[in-house]
Short mmCIF file of C-alpha atoms in Angstrom, two decimals:
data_model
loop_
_atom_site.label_atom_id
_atom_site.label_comp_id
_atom_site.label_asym_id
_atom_site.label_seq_id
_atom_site.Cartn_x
_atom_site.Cartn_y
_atom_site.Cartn_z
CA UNK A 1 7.66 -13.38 5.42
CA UNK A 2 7.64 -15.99 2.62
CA UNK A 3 10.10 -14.76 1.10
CA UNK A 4 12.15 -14.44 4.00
CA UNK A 5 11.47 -18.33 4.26
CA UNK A 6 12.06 -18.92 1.02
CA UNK A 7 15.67 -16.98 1.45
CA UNK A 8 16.89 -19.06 4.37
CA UNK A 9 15.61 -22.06 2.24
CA UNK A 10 18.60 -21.22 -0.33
CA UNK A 11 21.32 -20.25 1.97
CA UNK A 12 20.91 -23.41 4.38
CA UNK A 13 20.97 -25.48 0.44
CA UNK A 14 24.03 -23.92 -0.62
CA UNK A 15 25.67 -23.95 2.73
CA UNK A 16 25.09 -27.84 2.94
CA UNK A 17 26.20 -28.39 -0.30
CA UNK A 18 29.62 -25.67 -0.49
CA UNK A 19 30.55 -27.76 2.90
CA UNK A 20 30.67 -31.36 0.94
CA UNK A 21 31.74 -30.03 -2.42
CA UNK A 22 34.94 -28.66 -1.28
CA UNK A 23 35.09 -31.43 1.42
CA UNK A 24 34.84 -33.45 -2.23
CA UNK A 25 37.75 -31.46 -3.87
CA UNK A 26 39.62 -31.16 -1.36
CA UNK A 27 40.02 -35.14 -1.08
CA UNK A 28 40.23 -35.28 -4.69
CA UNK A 29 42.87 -33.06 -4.87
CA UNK A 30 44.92 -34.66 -2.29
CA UNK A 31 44.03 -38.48 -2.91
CA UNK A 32 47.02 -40.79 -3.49
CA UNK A 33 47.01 -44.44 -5.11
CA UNK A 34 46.98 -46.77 -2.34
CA UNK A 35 49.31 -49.03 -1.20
CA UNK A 36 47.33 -51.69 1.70
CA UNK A 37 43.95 -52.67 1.93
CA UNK A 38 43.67 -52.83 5.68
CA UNK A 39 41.19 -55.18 6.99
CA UNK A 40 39.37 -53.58 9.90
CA UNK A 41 36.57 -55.82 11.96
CA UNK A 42 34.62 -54.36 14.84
CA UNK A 43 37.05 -51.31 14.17
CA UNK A 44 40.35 -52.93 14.82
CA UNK A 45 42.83 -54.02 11.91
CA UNK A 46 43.35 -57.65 11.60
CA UNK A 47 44.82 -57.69 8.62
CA UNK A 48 46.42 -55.99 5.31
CA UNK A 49 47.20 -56.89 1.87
CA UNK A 50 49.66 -55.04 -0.48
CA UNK A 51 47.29 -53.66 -3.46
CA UNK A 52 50.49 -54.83 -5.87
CA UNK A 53 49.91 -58.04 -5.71
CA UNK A 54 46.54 -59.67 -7.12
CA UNK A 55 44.81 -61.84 -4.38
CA UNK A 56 41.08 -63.22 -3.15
CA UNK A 57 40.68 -63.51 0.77
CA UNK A 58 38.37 -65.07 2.47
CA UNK A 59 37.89 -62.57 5.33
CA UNK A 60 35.88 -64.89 8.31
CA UNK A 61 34.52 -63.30 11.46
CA UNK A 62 32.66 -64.11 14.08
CA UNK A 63 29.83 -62.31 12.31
CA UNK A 64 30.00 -63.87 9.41
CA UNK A 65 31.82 -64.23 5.79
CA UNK A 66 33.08 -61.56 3.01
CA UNK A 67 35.46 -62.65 0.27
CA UNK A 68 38.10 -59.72 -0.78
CA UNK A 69 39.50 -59.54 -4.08
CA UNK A 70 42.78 -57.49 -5.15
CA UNK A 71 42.96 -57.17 -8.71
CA UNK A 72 45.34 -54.22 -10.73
CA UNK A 73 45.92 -52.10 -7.46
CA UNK A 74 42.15 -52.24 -6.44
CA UNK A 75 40.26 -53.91 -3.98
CA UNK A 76 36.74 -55.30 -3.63
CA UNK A 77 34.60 -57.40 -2.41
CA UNK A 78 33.27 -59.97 -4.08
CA UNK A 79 31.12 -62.32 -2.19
CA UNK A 80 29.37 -61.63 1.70
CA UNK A 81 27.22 -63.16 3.89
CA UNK A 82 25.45 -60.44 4.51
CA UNK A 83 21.54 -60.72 3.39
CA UNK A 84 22.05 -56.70 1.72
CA UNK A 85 25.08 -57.31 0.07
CA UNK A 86 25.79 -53.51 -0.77
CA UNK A 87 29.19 -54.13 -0.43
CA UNK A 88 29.78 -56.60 -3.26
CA UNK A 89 27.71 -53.74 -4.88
CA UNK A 90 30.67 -51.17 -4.16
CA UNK A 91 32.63 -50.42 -6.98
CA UNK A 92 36.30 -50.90 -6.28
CA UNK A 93 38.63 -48.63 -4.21
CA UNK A 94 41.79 -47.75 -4.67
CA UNK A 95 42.18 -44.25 -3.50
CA UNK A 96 43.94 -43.77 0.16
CA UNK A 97 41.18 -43.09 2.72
CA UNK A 98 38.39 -45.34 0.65
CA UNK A 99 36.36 -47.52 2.18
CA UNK A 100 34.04 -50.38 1.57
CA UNK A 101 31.67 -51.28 4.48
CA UNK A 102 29.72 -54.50 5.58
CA UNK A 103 27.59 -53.11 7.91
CA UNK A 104 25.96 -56.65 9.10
CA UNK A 105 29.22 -58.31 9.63
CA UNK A 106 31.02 -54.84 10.88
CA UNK A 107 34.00 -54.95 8.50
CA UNK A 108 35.73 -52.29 6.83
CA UNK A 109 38.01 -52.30 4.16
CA UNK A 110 40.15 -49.11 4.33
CA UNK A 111 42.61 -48.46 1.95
CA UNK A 112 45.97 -46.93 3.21
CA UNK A 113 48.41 -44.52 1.09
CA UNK A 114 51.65 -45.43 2.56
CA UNK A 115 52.08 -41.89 3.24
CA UNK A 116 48.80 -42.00 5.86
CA UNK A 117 49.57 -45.48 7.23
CA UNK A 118 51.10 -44.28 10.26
CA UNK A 119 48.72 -41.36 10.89
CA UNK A 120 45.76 -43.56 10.87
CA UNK A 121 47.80 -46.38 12.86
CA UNK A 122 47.82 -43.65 15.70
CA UNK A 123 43.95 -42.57 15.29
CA UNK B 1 -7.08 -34.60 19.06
CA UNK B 2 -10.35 -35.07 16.69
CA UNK B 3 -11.79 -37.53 14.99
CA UNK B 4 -10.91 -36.15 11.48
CA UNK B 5 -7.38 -35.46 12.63
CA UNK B 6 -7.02 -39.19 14.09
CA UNK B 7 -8.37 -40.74 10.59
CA UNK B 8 -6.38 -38.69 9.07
CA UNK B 9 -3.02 -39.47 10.18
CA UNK B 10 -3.80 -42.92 9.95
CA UNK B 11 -4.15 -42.24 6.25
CA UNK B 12 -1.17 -40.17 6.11
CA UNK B 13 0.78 -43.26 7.98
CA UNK B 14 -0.59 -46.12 5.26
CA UNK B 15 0.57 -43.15 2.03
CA UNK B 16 3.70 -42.71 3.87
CA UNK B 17 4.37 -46.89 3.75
CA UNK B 18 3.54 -46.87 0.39
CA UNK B 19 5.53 -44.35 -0.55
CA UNK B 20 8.12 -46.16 1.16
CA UNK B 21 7.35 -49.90 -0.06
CA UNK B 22 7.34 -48.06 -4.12
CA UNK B 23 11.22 -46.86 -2.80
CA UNK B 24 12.06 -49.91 -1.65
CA UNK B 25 11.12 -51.53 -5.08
CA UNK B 26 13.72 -49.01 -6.95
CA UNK B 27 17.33 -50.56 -7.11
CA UNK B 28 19.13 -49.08 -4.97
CA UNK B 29 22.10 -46.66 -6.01
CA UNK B 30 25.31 -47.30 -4.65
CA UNK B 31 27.46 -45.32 -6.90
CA UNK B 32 28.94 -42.97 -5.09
CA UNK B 33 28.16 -44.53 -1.51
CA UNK B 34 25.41 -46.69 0.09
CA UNK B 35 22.72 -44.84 1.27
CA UNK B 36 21.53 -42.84 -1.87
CA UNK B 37 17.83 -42.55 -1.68
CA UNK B 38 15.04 -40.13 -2.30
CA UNK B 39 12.74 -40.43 0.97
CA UNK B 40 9.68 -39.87 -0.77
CA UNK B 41 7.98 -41.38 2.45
CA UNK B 42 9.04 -37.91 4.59
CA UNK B 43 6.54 -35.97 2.29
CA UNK B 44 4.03 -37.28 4.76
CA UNK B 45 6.00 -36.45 7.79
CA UNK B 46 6.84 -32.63 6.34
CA UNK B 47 3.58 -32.63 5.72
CA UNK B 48 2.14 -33.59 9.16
CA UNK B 49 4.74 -31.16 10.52
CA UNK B 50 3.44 -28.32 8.73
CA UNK B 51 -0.10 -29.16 8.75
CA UNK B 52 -0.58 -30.64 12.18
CA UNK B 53 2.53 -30.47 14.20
CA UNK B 54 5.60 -31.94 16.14
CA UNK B 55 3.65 -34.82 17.78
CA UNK B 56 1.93 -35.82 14.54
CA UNK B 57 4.74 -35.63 12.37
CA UNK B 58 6.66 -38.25 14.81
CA UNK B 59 3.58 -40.74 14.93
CA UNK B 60 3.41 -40.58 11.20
CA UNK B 61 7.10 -41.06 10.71
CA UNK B 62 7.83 -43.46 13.28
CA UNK B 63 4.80 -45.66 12.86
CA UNK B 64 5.92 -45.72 8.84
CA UNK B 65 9.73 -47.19 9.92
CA UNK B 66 8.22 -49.44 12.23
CA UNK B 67 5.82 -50.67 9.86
CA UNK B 68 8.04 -50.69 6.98
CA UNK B 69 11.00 -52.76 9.14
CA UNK B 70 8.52 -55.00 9.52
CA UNK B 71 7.44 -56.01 6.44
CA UNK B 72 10.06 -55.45 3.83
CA UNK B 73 13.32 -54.69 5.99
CA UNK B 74 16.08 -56.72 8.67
CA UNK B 75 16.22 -55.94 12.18
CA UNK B 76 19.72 -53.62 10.54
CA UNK B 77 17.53 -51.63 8.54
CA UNK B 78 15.15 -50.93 11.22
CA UNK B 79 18.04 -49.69 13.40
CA UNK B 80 19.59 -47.41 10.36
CA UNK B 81 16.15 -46.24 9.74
CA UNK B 82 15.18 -45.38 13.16
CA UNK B 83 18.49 -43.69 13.86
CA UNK B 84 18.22 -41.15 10.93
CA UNK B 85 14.97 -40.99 11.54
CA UNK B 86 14.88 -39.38 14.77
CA UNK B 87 17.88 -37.09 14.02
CA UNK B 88 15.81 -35.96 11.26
CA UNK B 89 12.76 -35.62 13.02
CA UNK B 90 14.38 -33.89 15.99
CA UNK B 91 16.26 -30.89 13.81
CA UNK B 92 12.83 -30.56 11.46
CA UNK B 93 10.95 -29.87 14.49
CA UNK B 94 13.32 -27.36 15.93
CA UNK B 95 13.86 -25.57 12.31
CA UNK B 96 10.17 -25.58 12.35
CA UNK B 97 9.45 -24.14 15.65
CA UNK B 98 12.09 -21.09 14.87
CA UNK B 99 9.20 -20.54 12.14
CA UNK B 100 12.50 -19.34 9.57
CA UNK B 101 11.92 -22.06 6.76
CA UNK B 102 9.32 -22.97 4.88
CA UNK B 103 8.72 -27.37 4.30
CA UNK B 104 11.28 -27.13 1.66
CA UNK B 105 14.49 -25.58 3.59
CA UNK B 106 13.32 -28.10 6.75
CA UNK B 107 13.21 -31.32 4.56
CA UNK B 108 16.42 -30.29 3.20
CA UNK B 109 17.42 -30.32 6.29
CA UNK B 110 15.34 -33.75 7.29
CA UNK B 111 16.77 -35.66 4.27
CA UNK B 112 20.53 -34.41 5.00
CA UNK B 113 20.37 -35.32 9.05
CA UNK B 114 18.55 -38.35 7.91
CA UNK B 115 21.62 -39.61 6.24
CA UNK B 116 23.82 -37.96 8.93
CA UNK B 117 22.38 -39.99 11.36
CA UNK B 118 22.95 -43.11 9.65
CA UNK B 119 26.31 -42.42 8.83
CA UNK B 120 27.10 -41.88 12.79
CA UNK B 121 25.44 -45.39 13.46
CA UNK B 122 27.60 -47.23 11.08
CA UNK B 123 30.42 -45.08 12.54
CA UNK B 124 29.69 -46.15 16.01
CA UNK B 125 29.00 -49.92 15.05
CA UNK B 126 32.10 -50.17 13.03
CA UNK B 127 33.92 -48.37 15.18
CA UNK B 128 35.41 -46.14 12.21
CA UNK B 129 35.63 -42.34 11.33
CA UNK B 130 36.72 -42.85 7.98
CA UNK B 131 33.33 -42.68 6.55
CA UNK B 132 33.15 -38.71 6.66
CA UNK B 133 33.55 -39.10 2.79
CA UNK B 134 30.45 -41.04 1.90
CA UNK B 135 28.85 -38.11 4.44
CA UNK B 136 29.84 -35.50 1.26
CA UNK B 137 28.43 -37.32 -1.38
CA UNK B 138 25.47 -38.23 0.91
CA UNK B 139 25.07 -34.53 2.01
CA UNK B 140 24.15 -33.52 -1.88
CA UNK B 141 22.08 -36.13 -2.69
CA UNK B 142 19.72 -35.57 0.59
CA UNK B 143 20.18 -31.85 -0.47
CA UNK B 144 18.23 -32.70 -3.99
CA UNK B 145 15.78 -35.03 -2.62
CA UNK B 146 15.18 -32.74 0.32
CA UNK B 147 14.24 -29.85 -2.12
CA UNK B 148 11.88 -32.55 -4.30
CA UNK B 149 10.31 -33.85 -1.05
CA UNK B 150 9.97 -30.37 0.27
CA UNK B 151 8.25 -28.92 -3.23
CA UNK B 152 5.49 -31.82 -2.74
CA UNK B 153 4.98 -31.13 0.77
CA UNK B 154 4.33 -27.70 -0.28
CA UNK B 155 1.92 -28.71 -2.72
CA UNK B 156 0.08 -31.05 -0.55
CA UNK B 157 -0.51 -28.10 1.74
CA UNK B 158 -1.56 -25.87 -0.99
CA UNK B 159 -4.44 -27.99 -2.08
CA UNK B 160 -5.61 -29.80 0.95
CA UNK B 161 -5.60 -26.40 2.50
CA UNK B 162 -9.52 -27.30 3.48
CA UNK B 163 -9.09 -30.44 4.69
#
């Protein structure tokens, strides 16, 4: 019976884990440098920034205030209102399909391949 | 519900804030994605689960996010907390009532639908799917901490077998 227990134990660990490694790979394998970090607030885009040229935004919302920097084809953020601040923690993205979230001031910064731009324009 | 048992939960309630206050002292990790954390506060609630049951295991954990909102967290971590919370708590319950795991494989499963509920939060709030990746990365690390959690809930029932 324990050992039964102790069986399922291991299958339901490797089951969780085979489902995110090759969920891992599989956007490993297929990432592309970006092209746009897309400013999304309360889920809808209000803005994006080529990742080719170097920049610092001040993105302002009715929620409050993050500060986005584009350095060397990646993007972060640099300064938030926020009282966490776990997105200035965020290292920098620069992979299509990475994100950086503000979860107090509902912002996302998504960056787009320009491959995927349209595909996520329509989702 | 007796005496002992009431006093007893109580107890488990104040070791499960602590437990949660010590994790809350640890800088966070935010390498891979926010939301990396060990959950050493769930021992209690695997524990109550196994030791008491469904009803005790919720009173313990829910009192603890309550509590622990309260005094070190925002009215944003209460919500993240109390939505992973009660995914977690609802799918340990029903992998302990099929009686097919043992406290490790269910806080496995706690700590991963912990994070899982989180991650559907944020995704409702922000209004975004794209955060299915951080759910990989997030999905390992609850896997390990589920497995440590689940060891010392194990041997928590092993030696306080008699109380």
């Amino acid at each position: 019976m324990e050992k039964k227990k102790i069986r399922n134990d291991i299958i339901l660990a490797v089951c969780v884990l085979a489902a995110s490694l090759i969920a891992l790979a599989v956007f490993l394998c297929v990432r592309a440098r970006g092209s746009y970090a897309v400013v999304l607030i309360d889920g809808k885009e209000t803005a994006r920034y080529s990742l080719s040229e170097n920049a610092e935004i001040e993105i302002k919302s009715e929620n409050g205030v993050n500060t986005l920097k584009i350095e060397n084809g990646k993007a972060s953020v640099i300064s938030a209102s926020c009282p966490d601040g776990i997105c200035t923690a965020h290292r920098a993205v620069r992979y299509g399909g990475e994100v950086i979230v503000c979860l107090p001031n509902k912002l996302v910064i998504r960056i787009d391949s320009a491959s995927n731009g349209g595909v996520d324009a329509v989702s | 519900m007796k005496t002992k048992n009431i006093a007893f939960i109580g107890l488990l309630c104040s070791v499960s804030l602590i437990l949660a206050y010590i994790e809350a002292l640890l800088p966070p990790i935010y390498a891979a994605a926010p939301g990396i954390k060990l959950g050493l506060a769930n021992i209690m609630s695997v524990f109550a689960l196994y030791k008491y049951g469904a009803k005790e295991a919720a009173t313990v954990c829910l009192i603890r996010i309550s509590l622990s909102a309260l005094l070190f967290g925002n009215p944003w971590s209460l919500a993240y907390s109390a939505a992973g919370a009660v995914l977690s708590l609802a799918v340990m319950i029903l992998l302990k009532l099929s009686g097919k795991f043992s406290p490790v494989g269910v806080s496995i499963a706690g700590g991963v639908c912990h994070n899982l509920g989180q991650i559907l939060l944020a995704m409702m709030v922000l209004k975004t799917i794209g955060l299915g990746l951080y759910m990989a990365v997030l999905a390992i690390t609850g896997t390990i901490a589920g497995v440590l959690v689940g060891f010392c809930a194990s041997l928590m029932l092993k030696y306080l077998k008699k109380v």
